[in-house]
mmCIF file of C-alpha atoms and ligand atoms in Angstrom:
data_model
loop_
_atom_site.group_PDB
_atom_site.id
_atom_site.type_symbol
_atom_site.label_atom_id
_atom_site.label_comp_id
_atom_site.label_asym_id
_atom_site.label_seq_id
_atom_site.Cartn_x
_atom_site.Cartn_y
_atom_site.Cartn_z
ATOM 1 C CA UNK S 1 100.838 77.166 85.458
ATOM 2 C CA UNK S 2 103.010 79.570 87.469
ATOM 3 C CA UNK S 3 101.556 83.049 87.845
ATOM 4 C CA UNK S 4 103.175 86.292 88.943
ATOM 5 C CA UNK S 5 99.828 88.111 88.984
ATOM 6 C CA UNK S 6 98.914 90.165 92.014
ATOM 7 C CA UNK S 7 96.229 92.340 93.555
ATOM 8 C CA UNK S 8 96.798 95.786 95.020
ATOM 9 C CA UNK S 9 94.255 98.326 96.269
ATOM 10 C CA UNK S 10 91.532 95.953 95.057
ATOM 11 C CA UNK S 11 92.862 95.996 91.490
ATOM 12 C CA UNK S 12 94.203 92.992 89.609
ATOM 13 C CA UNK S 13 97.573 93.134 87.836
ATOM 14 C CA UNK S 14 98.734 90.412 85.413
ATOM 15 C CA UNK S 15 102.315 90.841 86.605
ATOM 16 C CA UNK S 16 103.751 92.043 89.917
ATOM 17 C CA UNK S 17 106.656 93.829 88.170
ATOM 18 C CA UNK S 18 106.479 97.510 87.223
ATOM 19 C CA UNK S 19 108.781 100.498 86.859
ATOM 20 C CA UNK S 20 109.823 102.595 89.841
ATOM 21 C CA UNK S 21 108.764 106.245 89.622
ATOM 22 C CA UNK S 22 111.453 108.290 87.920
ATOM 23 C CA UNK S 23 112.566 105.571 85.501
ATOM 24 C CA UNK S 24 111.051 105.220 81.998
ATOM 25 C CA UNK S 25 108.135 107.426 82.939
ATOM 26 C CA UNK S 26 109.029 111.025 82.112
ATOM 27 C CA UNK S 27 106.814 111.309 79.033
ATOM 28 C CA UNK S 28 104.499 109.410 76.687
ATOM 29 C CA UNK S 29 107.434 108.006 74.677
ATOM 30 C CA UNK S 30 108.923 106.360 77.769
ATOM 31 C CA UNK S 31 105.622 105.312 79.326
ATOM 32 C CA UNK S 32 104.565 103.718 76.020
ATOM 33 C CA UNK S 33 107.599 101.467 76.229
ATOM 34 C CA UNK S 34 106.708 100.263 79.720
ATOM 35 C CA UNK S 35 103.098 99.870 78.619
ATOM 36 C CA UNK S 36 104.249 97.694 75.692
ATOM 37 C CA UNK S 37 106.493 95.545 77.917
ATOM 38 C CA UNK S 38 105.670 92.638 80.217
ATOM 39 C CA UNK S 39 105.324 94.993 83.204
ATOM 40 C CA UNK S 40 101.997 94.652 85.018
ATOM 41 C CA UNK S 41 101.445 98.421 84.905
ATOM 42 C CA UNK S 42 103.374 101.716 85.122
ATOM 43 C CA UNK S 43 103.777 104.598 87.517
ATOM 44 C CA UNK S 44 104.374 108.083 86.112
ATOM 45 C CA UNK S 45 107.238 110.344 87.097
ATOM 46 C CA UNK S 46 106.277 112.192 90.285
ATOM 47 C CA UNK S 47 104.212 115.091 89.012
ATOM 48 C CA UNK S 48 104.292 118.572 90.498
ATOM 49 C CA UNK S 49 101.784 121.409 90.123
ATOM 50 C CA UNK S 50 103.951 123.123 87.485
ATOM 51 C CA UNK S 51 106.259 121.429 84.961
ATOM 52 C CA UNK S 52 109.917 121.382 86.040
ATOM 53 C CA UNK S 53 113.126 121.021 84.066
ATOM 54 C CA UNK S 54 114.987 119.575 87.062
ATOM 55 C CA UNK S 55 118.618 119.982 88.097
ATOM 56 C CA UNK S 56 121.499 120.698 85.710
ATOM 57 C CA UNK S 57 123.322 117.768 84.070
ATOM 58 C CA UNK S 58 125.078 115.522 84.792
ATOM 59 C CA UNK S 59 122.333 114.326 87.099
ATOM 60 C CA UNK S 60 122.264 110.523 86.694
ATOM 61 C CA UNK S 61 125.253 108.200 86.647
ATOM 62 C CA UNK S 62 125.297 104.418 86.618
ATOM 63 C CA UNK S 63 127.951 103.001 88.935
ATOM 64 C CA UNK S 64 129.443 99.520 89.310
ATOM 65 C CA UNK S 65 126.946 98.571 92.007
ATOM 66 C CA UNK S 66 123.980 100.739 91.067
ATOM 67 C CA UNK S 67 123.350 104.402 90.422
ATOM 68 C CA UNK S 68 123.456 107.903 91.803
ATOM 69 C CA UNK S 69 120.955 110.569 90.780
ATOM 70 C CA UNK S 70 120.095 114.134 91.457
ATOM 71 C CA UNK S 71 117.382 114.594 88.855
ATOM 72 C CA UNK S 72 115.590 117.324 90.820
ATOM 73 C CA UNK S 73 112.079 116.257 89.841
ATOM 74 C CA UNK S 74 112.034 116.967 86.105
ATOM 75 C CA UNK S 75 108.440 116.382 85.012
ATOM 76 C CA UNK S 76 105.791 117.631 82.625
ATOM 77 C CA UNK S 77 103.338 118.731 85.333
ATOM 78 C CA UNK S 78 100.294 116.799 86.551
ATOM 79 C CA UNK S 79 97.849 117.628 83.687
ATOM 80 C CA UNK S 80 100.222 116.019 81.162
ATOM 81 C CA UNK S 81 100.259 112.705 83.045
ATOM 82 C CA UNK S 82 96.526 112.753 83.754
ATOM 83 C CA UNK S 83 95.933 113.190 80.008
ATOM 84 C CA UNK S 84 98.268 110.312 79.199
ATOM 85 C CA UNK S 85 96.680 107.994 81.772
ATOM 86 C CA UNK S 86 93.223 108.965 80.567
ATOM 87 C CA UNK S 87 94.184 107.891 77.023
ATOM 88 C CA UNK S 88 95.541 104.577 78.325
ATOM 89 C CA UNK S 89 92.401 103.993 80.392
ATOM 90 C CA UNK S 90 90.404 104.325 77.209
ATOM 91 C CA UNK S 91 92.761 102.256 75.064
ATOM 92 C CA UNK S 92 93.337 99.435 77.588
ATOM 93 C CA UNK S 93 90.416 99.730 80.028
ATOM 94 C CA UNK S 94 91.140 96.520 81.933
ATOM 95 C CA UNK S 95 94.488 97.835 83.224
ATOM 96 C CA UNK S 96 95.013 100.067 86.249
ATOM 97 C CA UNK S 97 97.742 102.714 86.369
ATOM 98 C CA UNK S 98 99.659 104.564 89.063
ATOM 99 C CA UNK S 99 99.951 108.350 89.190
ATOM 100 C CA UNK S 100 102.875 109.562 91.300
ATOM 101 C CA UNK S 101 102.614 113.069 92.713
ATOM 102 C CA UNK S 102 104.656 115.276 94.997
ATOM 103 C CA UNK S 103 103.846 118.723 96.303
ATOM 104 C CA UNK S 104 106.327 121.066 97.956
ATOM 105 C CA UNK S 105 103.911 121.700 100.826
ATOM 106 C CA UNK S 106 100.511 120.538 102.086
ATOM 107 C CA UNK S 107 98.651 123.105 99.991
ATOM 108 C CA UNK S 108 100.290 121.786 96.823
ATOM 109 C CA UNK S 109 99.497 118.186 97.771
ATOM 110 C CA UNK S 110 95.899 119.242 98.219
ATOM 111 C CA UNK S 111 95.925 121.075 94.871
ATOM 112 C CA UNK S 112 97.329 118.009 93.079
ATOM 113 C CA UNK S 113 94.711 115.738 94.639
ATOM 114 C CA UNK S 114 91.930 118.171 93.735
ATOM 115 C CA UNK S 115 93.104 118.034 90.100
ATOM 116 C CA UNK S 116 93.075 114.242 90.191
ATOM 117 C CA UNK S 117 89.592 114.178 91.748
ATOM 118 C CA UNK S 118 88.332 116.540 89.054
ATOM 119 C CA UNK S 119 89.772 114.341 86.270
ATOM 120 C CA UNK S 120 88.592 110.971 84.981
ATOM 121 C CA UNK S 121 91.540 109.220 86.687
ATOM 122 C CA UNK S 122 90.486 105.798 87.984
ATOM 123 C CA UNK S 123 93.803 104.374 89.151
ATOM 124 C CA UNK S 124 96.050 104.452 92.187
ATOM 125 C CA UNK S 125 97.866 107.526 93.535
ATOM 126 C CA UNK S 126 101.408 107.204 94.869
ATOM 127 C CA UNK S 127 102.223 110.224 97.036
ATOM 128 C CA UNK S 128 105.996 110.648 97.049
ATOM 129 C CA UNK S 129 107.166 111.687 100.519
ATOM 130 C CA UNK S 130 110.818 111.038 99.846
ATOM 131 C CA UNK S 131 112.473 113.041 97.081
ATOM 132 C CA UNK S 132 116.077 113.530 98.228
ATOM 133 C CA UNK S 133 117.264 115.885 95.506
ATOM 134 C CA UNK S 134 115.595 119.276 95.556
ATOM 135 C CA UNK S 135 118.041 121.766 97.116
ATOM 136 C CA UNK S 136 116.617 123.318 100.271
ATOM 137 C CA UNK S 137 113.711 120.846 100.492
ATOM 138 C CA UNK S 138 114.173 118.123 103.131
ATOM 139 C CA UNK S 139 112.818 114.619 102.627
ATOM 140 C CA UNK S 140 109.305 114.786 104.056
ATOM 141 C CA UNK S 141 109.398 111.164 105.174
ATOM 142 C CA UNK S 142 112.040 112.007 107.781
ATOM 143 C CA UNK S 143 109.796 114.639 109.403
ATOM 144 C CA UNK S 144 107.363 112.395 111.273
ATOM 145 C CA UNK S 145 105.019 115.168 112.462
ATOM 146 C CA UNK S 146 104.797 116.530 108.922
ATOM 147 C CA UNK S 147 103.902 113.085 107.535
ATOM 148 C CA UNK S 148 101.032 112.878 110.022
ATOM 149 C CA UNK S 149 99.851 116.386 109.133
ATOM 150 C CA UNK S 150 100.026 115.692 105.398
ATOM 151 C CA UNK S 151 98.151 112.390 105.634
ATOM 152 C CA UNK S 152 95.473 113.941 107.844
ATOM 153 C CA UNK S 153 94.821 116.550 105.169
ATOM 154 C CA UNK S 154 95.208 114.121 102.264
ATOM 155 C CA UNK S 155 92.532 111.749 103.519
ATOM 156 C CA UNK S 156 90.198 114.642 104.257
ATOM 157 C CA UNK S 157 90.274 115.784 100.643
ATOM 158 C CA UNK S 158 90.940 112.598 98.656
ATOM 159 C CA UNK S 159 88.889 109.412 98.726
ATOM 160 C CA UNK S 160 90.418 107.236 96.019
ATOM 161 C CA UNK S 161 93.090 104.549 96.552
ATOM 162 C CA UNK S 162 96.325 106.225 97.654
ATOM 163 C CA UNK S 163 99.647 105.053 99.043
ATOM 164 C CA UNK S 164 102.943 106.663 100.006
ATOM 165 C CA UNK S 165 106.494 106.265 98.734
ATOM 166 C CA UNK S 166 108.809 106.370 101.711
ATOM 167 C CA UNK S 167 112.499 106.991 102.194
ATOM 168 C CA UNK S 168 114.509 104.193 103.805
ATOM 169 C CA UNK S 169 114.567 104.104 107.608
ATOM 170 C CA UNK S 170 117.523 102.722 109.522
ATOM 171 C CA UNK S 171 116.393 102.436 113.117
ATOM 172 C CA UNK S 172 113.890 100.068 114.713
ATOM 173 C CA UNK S 173 112.367 102.948 116.687
ATOM 174 C CA UNK S 174 111.748 104.806 113.431
ATOM 175 C CA UNK S 175 109.993 101.757 111.945
ATOM 176 C CA UNK S 176 107.783 101.656 115.056
ATOM 177 C CA UNK S 177 107.038 105.384 115.014
ATOM 178 C CA UNK S 178 106.346 105.624 111.275
ATOM 179 C CA UNK S 179 104.169 102.510 111.279
ATOM 180 C CA UNK S 180 102.123 103.925 114.180
ATOM 181 C CA UNK S 181 101.477 107.075 112.118
ATOM 182 C CA UNK S 182 100.671 105.186 108.897
ATOM 183 C CA UNK S 183 98.280 102.833 110.706
ATOM 184 C CA UNK S 184 95.987 105.778 111.526
ATOM 185 C CA UNK S 185 95.118 106.222 107.846
ATOM 186 C CA UNK S 186 93.247 104.220 105.178
ATOM 187 C CA UNK S 187 96.357 103.862 103.024
ATOM 188 C CA UNK S 188 96.158 101.418 100.129
ATOM 189 C CA UNK S 189 99.884 100.747 100.243
ATOM 190 C CA UNK S 190 103.309 101.789 101.408
ATOM 191 C CA UNK S 191 106.153 101.719 98.873
ATOM 192 C CA UNK S 192 109.590 101.113 100.409
ATOM 193 C CA UNK S 193 112.115 102.399 99.484
ATOM 194 C CA UNK S 194 113.057 105.504 97.568
ATOM 195 C CA UNK S 195 116.776 105.964 96.917
ATOM 196 C CA UNK S 196 119.106 106.290 99.911
ATOM 197 C CA UNK S 197 119.546 110.046 99.996
ATOM 198 C CA UNK S 198 122.719 112.028 99.671
ATOM 199 C CA UNK S 199 125.393 109.510 98.853
ATOM 200 C CA UNK S 200 128.552 110.511 97.051
ATOM 201 C CA UNK S 201 130.244 108.856 94.065
ATOM 202 C CA UNK S 202 133.789 109.909 93.235
ATOM 203 C CA UNK S 203 135.700 109.555 89.982
ATOM 204 C CA UNK S 204 139.227 108.818 91.171
ATOM 205 C CA UNK S 205 140.947 109.685 87.865
ATOM 206 C CA UNK S 206 139.635 113.245 87.919
ATOM 207 C CA UNK S 207 139.246 113.406 91.727
ATOM 208 C CA UNK S 208 135.793 114.851 91.119
ATOM 209 C CA UNK S 209 132.210 114.114 91.973
ATOM 210 C CA UNK S 210 130.015 112.778 89.118
ATOM 211 C CA UNK S 211 126.782 114.738 89.718
ATOM 212 C CA UNK S 212 126.530 118.502 89.357
ATOM 213 C CA UNK S 213 123.977 119.652 91.933
ATOM 214 C CA UNK S 214 124.697 119.767 95.679
ATOM 215 C CA UNK S 215 128.433 119.172 95.109
ATOM 216 C CA UNK S 216 127.734 115.666 93.841
ATOM 217 C CA UNK S 217 125.434 114.434 96.624
ATOM 218 C CA UNK S 218 122.638 112.285 95.226
ATOM 219 C CA UNK S 219 120.181 109.439 95.773
ATOM 220 C CA UNK S 220 121.706 105.957 95.674
ATOM 221 C CA UNK S 221 119.935 103.031 93.995
ATOM 222 C CA UNK S 222 120.774 99.510 92.872
ATOM 223 C CA UNK S 223 122.721 96.723 94.596
ATOM 224 C CA UNK S 224 123.853 98.982 97.451
ATOM 225 C CA UNK S 225 120.323 99.428 98.729
ATOM 226 C CA UNK S 226 118.750 95.962 98.500
ATOM 227 C CA UNK S 227 119.424 94.919 102.134
ATOM 228 C CA UNK S 228 118.018 98.240 103.356
ATOM 229 C CA UNK S 229 115.004 97.912 101.051
ATOM 230 C CA UNK S 230 114.286 94.346 102.210
ATOM 231 C CA UNK S 231 114.518 95.431 105.845
ATOM 232 C CA UNK S 232 112.087 98.304 105.255
ATOM 233 C CA UNK S 233 109.629 96.092 103.359
ATOM 234 C CA UNK S 234 109.667 93.489 106.102
ATOM 235 C CA UNK S 235 109.634 95.977 108.990
ATOM 236 C CA UNK S 236 106.472 97.590 107.595
ATOM 237 C CA UNK S 237 104.946 94.221 106.680
ATOM 238 C CA UNK S 238 105.339 93.214 110.340
ATOM 239 C CA UNK S 239 103.923 96.460 111.707
ATOM 240 C CA UNK S 240 101.219 97.762 109.354
ATOM 241 C CA UNK S 241 97.530 96.897 109.388
ATOM 242 C CA UNK S 242 97.130 94.008 106.938
ATOM 243 C CA UNK S 243 94.877 96.245 104.803
ATOM 244 C CA UNK S 244 97.945 98.381 103.964
ATOM 245 C CA UNK S 245 99.846 96.454 101.294
ATOM 246 C CA UNK S 246 103.543 96.836 100.556
ATOM 247 C CA UNK S 247 105.274 97.656 97.294
ATOM 248 C CA UNK S 248 108.926 96.602 97.370
ATOM 249 C CA UNK S 249 111.468 98.786 95.587
ATOM 250 C CA UNK S 250 115.248 98.750 95.849
ATOM 251 C CA UNK S 251 117.974 96.672 94.252
ATOM 252 C CA UNK S 252 115.771 94.445 92.088
ATOM 253 C CA UNK S 253 117.757 93.281 89.066
ATOM 254 C CA UNK S 254 116.925 89.550 89.071
ATOM 255 C CA UNK S 255 114.023 87.221 89.740
ATOM 256 C CA UNK S 256 115.728 86.249 92.978
ATOM 257 C CA UNK S 257 115.760 89.862 94.177
ATOM 258 C CA UNK S 258 112.015 90.072 93.497
ATOM 259 C CA UNK S 259 111.468 86.742 95.264
ATOM 260 C CA UNK S 260 113.246 88.124 98.350
ATOM 261 C CA UNK S 261 111.109 91.295 98.343
ATOM 262 C CA UNK S 262 107.918 89.221 98.089
ATOM 263 C CA UNK S 263 109.126 86.848 100.818
ATOM 264 C CA UNK S 264 109.545 89.980 102.985
ATOM 265 C CA UNK S 265 105.915 90.908 102.300
ATOM 266 C CA UNK S 266 105.780 92.861 99.028
ATOM 267 C CA UNK S 267 102.626 92.517 96.912
ATOM 268 C CA UNK S 268 104.166 94.335 93.956
ATOM 269 C CA UNK S 269 107.792 95.061 93.024
ATOM 270 C CA UNK S 270 109.235 98.100 91.277
ATOM 271 C CA UNK S 271 112.438 98.278 89.268
ATOM 272 C CA UNK S 272 114.521 101.449 88.987
ATOM 273 C CA UNK S 273 118.267 101.293 88.406
ATOM 274 C CA UNK S 274 118.190 97.952 86.545
ATOM 275 C CA UNK S 275 115.337 99.172 84.316
ATOM 276 C CA UNK S 276 117.330 102.303 83.481
ATOM 277 C CA UNK S 277 120.268 100.072 82.521
ATOM 278 C CA UNK S 278 118.502 97.344 80.533
ATOM 279 C CA UNK S 279 115.298 99.018 79.317
ATOM 280 C CA UNK S 280 111.747 97.637 79.549
ATOM 281 C CA UNK S 281 112.792 94.319 77.967
ATOM 282 C CA UNK S 282 114.112 93.553 81.481
ATOM 283 C CA UNK S 283 110.567 92.678 82.596
ATOM 284 C CA UNK S 284 110.657 89.511 80.463
ATOM 285 C CA UNK S 285 113.826 88.265 82.123
ATOM 286 C CA UNK S 286 112.710 89.200 85.636
ATOM 287 C CA UNK S 287 109.368 87.447 85.182
ATOM 288 C CA UNK S 288 110.981 84.322 83.751
ATOM 289 C CA UNK S 289 113.567 84.190 86.554
ATOM 290 C CA UNK S 290 110.935 84.629 89.261
ATOM 291 C CA UNK S 291 108.793 81.894 87.692
ATOM 292 C CA UNK S 292 111.814 79.574 87.577
ATOM 293 C CA UNK S 293 112.477 80.035 91.305
ATOM 294 C CA UNK S 294 108.792 79.504 92.076
ATOM 295 C CA UNK S 295 108.762 76.309 89.983
ATOM 296 C CA UNK S 296 111.840 74.972 91.782
ATOM 297 C CA UNK S 297 110.117 75.540 95.110
ATOM 298 C CA UNK S 298 106.737 74.194 94.037
ATOM 299 C CA UNK S 299 104.971 77.560 94.276
ATOM 300 C CA UNK S 300 102.322 78.505 91.697
ATOM 301 C CA UNK S 301 101.273 81.948 92.977
ATOM 302 C CA UNK S 302 102.793 84.793 94.983
ATOM 303 C CA UNK S 303 100.577 84.183 98.018
ATOM 304 C CA UNK S 304 102.273 80.778 98.434
ATOM 305 C CA UNK S 305 105.322 82.595 99.840
ATOM 306 C CA UNK S 306 104.465 86.284 100.276
ATOM 307 C CA UNK S 307 105.520 87.504 103.718
ATOM 308 C CA UNK S 308 106.544 84.006 104.786
ATOM 309 C CA UNK S 309 110.137 84.914 105.668
ATOM 310 C CA UNK S 310 111.521 82.437 108.234
ATOM 311 C CA UNK S 311 113.485 83.427 111.346
ATOM 312 C CA UNK S 312 116.221 81.519 113.160
ATOM 313 C CA UNK S 313 114.354 81.334 116.477
HETATM 314 O O1 ERO H 1 115.668 113.742 91.782
HETATM 315 C C1 ERO H 1 114.566 113.200 91.583
HETATM 316 O O2 ERO H 1 113.767 113.602 90.716
HETATM 317 C C2 ERO H 1 114.238 112.059 92.446
HETATM 318 N N1 ERO H 1 115.204 111.126 92.618
HETATM 319 C C3 ERO H 1 115.026 110.055 93.466
HETATM 320 O O3 ERO H 1 115.912 109.212 93.624
HETATM 321 N N2 ERO H 1 113.859 109.940 94.129
HETATM 322 C C4 ERO H 1 112.863 110.856 94.001
HETATM 323 O O4 ERO H 1 111.832 110.684 94.657
HETATM 324 C C5 ERO H 1 113.063 111.974 93.128
HETATM 325 C C6 ERO H 1 112.060 112.997 92.967
HETATM 326 C C7 ERO H 1 110.803 112.944 93.306
#
């Protein structure tokens, strides 16, 4: 029997695969589809204090090697998602769900967490520190002092399981510095990576960009970002306190991609661009492919190979 079950933040999940925030999670209709699929759980779209319609269209384009998006945080507002999760908790009480949130400043983060504390939410919070697409708002994860300030406040006001979604880092010194900050806090997990911010896709026939906002600059996902995602997963796996687990996100479109993320140290894997392309049925294929690789290698559970990446020296 080959199992892809996993444990995160003390909760058990039948399958390590789930959606990445932003994909198939805008509303109940989309979340229901993930809930009905083979995914181990779902994460909601990052919720803000007030509902948002997001950036003008076009704002998502698939590309040959992945995707570019400048969604601009369209979401129904936190109360909508808390209501939805509350219904799911009642309907399927043995499952645990993820609520993604993002404030535009520390006060809003605190407000969002106060709303969660006041609700009957029993799951895991994913605090998004890495949205690349709101004009005039920098990616928080690149402001190291701000991350420390936010987490200091967050853990003063919130006591449930909480992790952070980070942008990709590209420098060893940044891995060291960010890990040193994260290690000061009782984080349940770190999710690496969000899309690589501010790429540009060009349509040669029309000589135009393909995304409306910010003159076409948008977050890049898919094949392009897998090596960066794997490096971030492994860099944090090497540096973080073992109590802080890793969620691997970026470029997962096959069982092999998931295997690589887990080998780098991921306890759970999220699927964005490929889920957008194939729909929640993808979780069947991904699970089957991962199980096939595990069978070939004689592994029966994720802990047989999680984090066991080999080096050449
Ligand atoms: O534009 C967005 O809504 C968005 N896109 C991403 O690629 N990552 C995000 O974190 C995000 C908004 C929170």
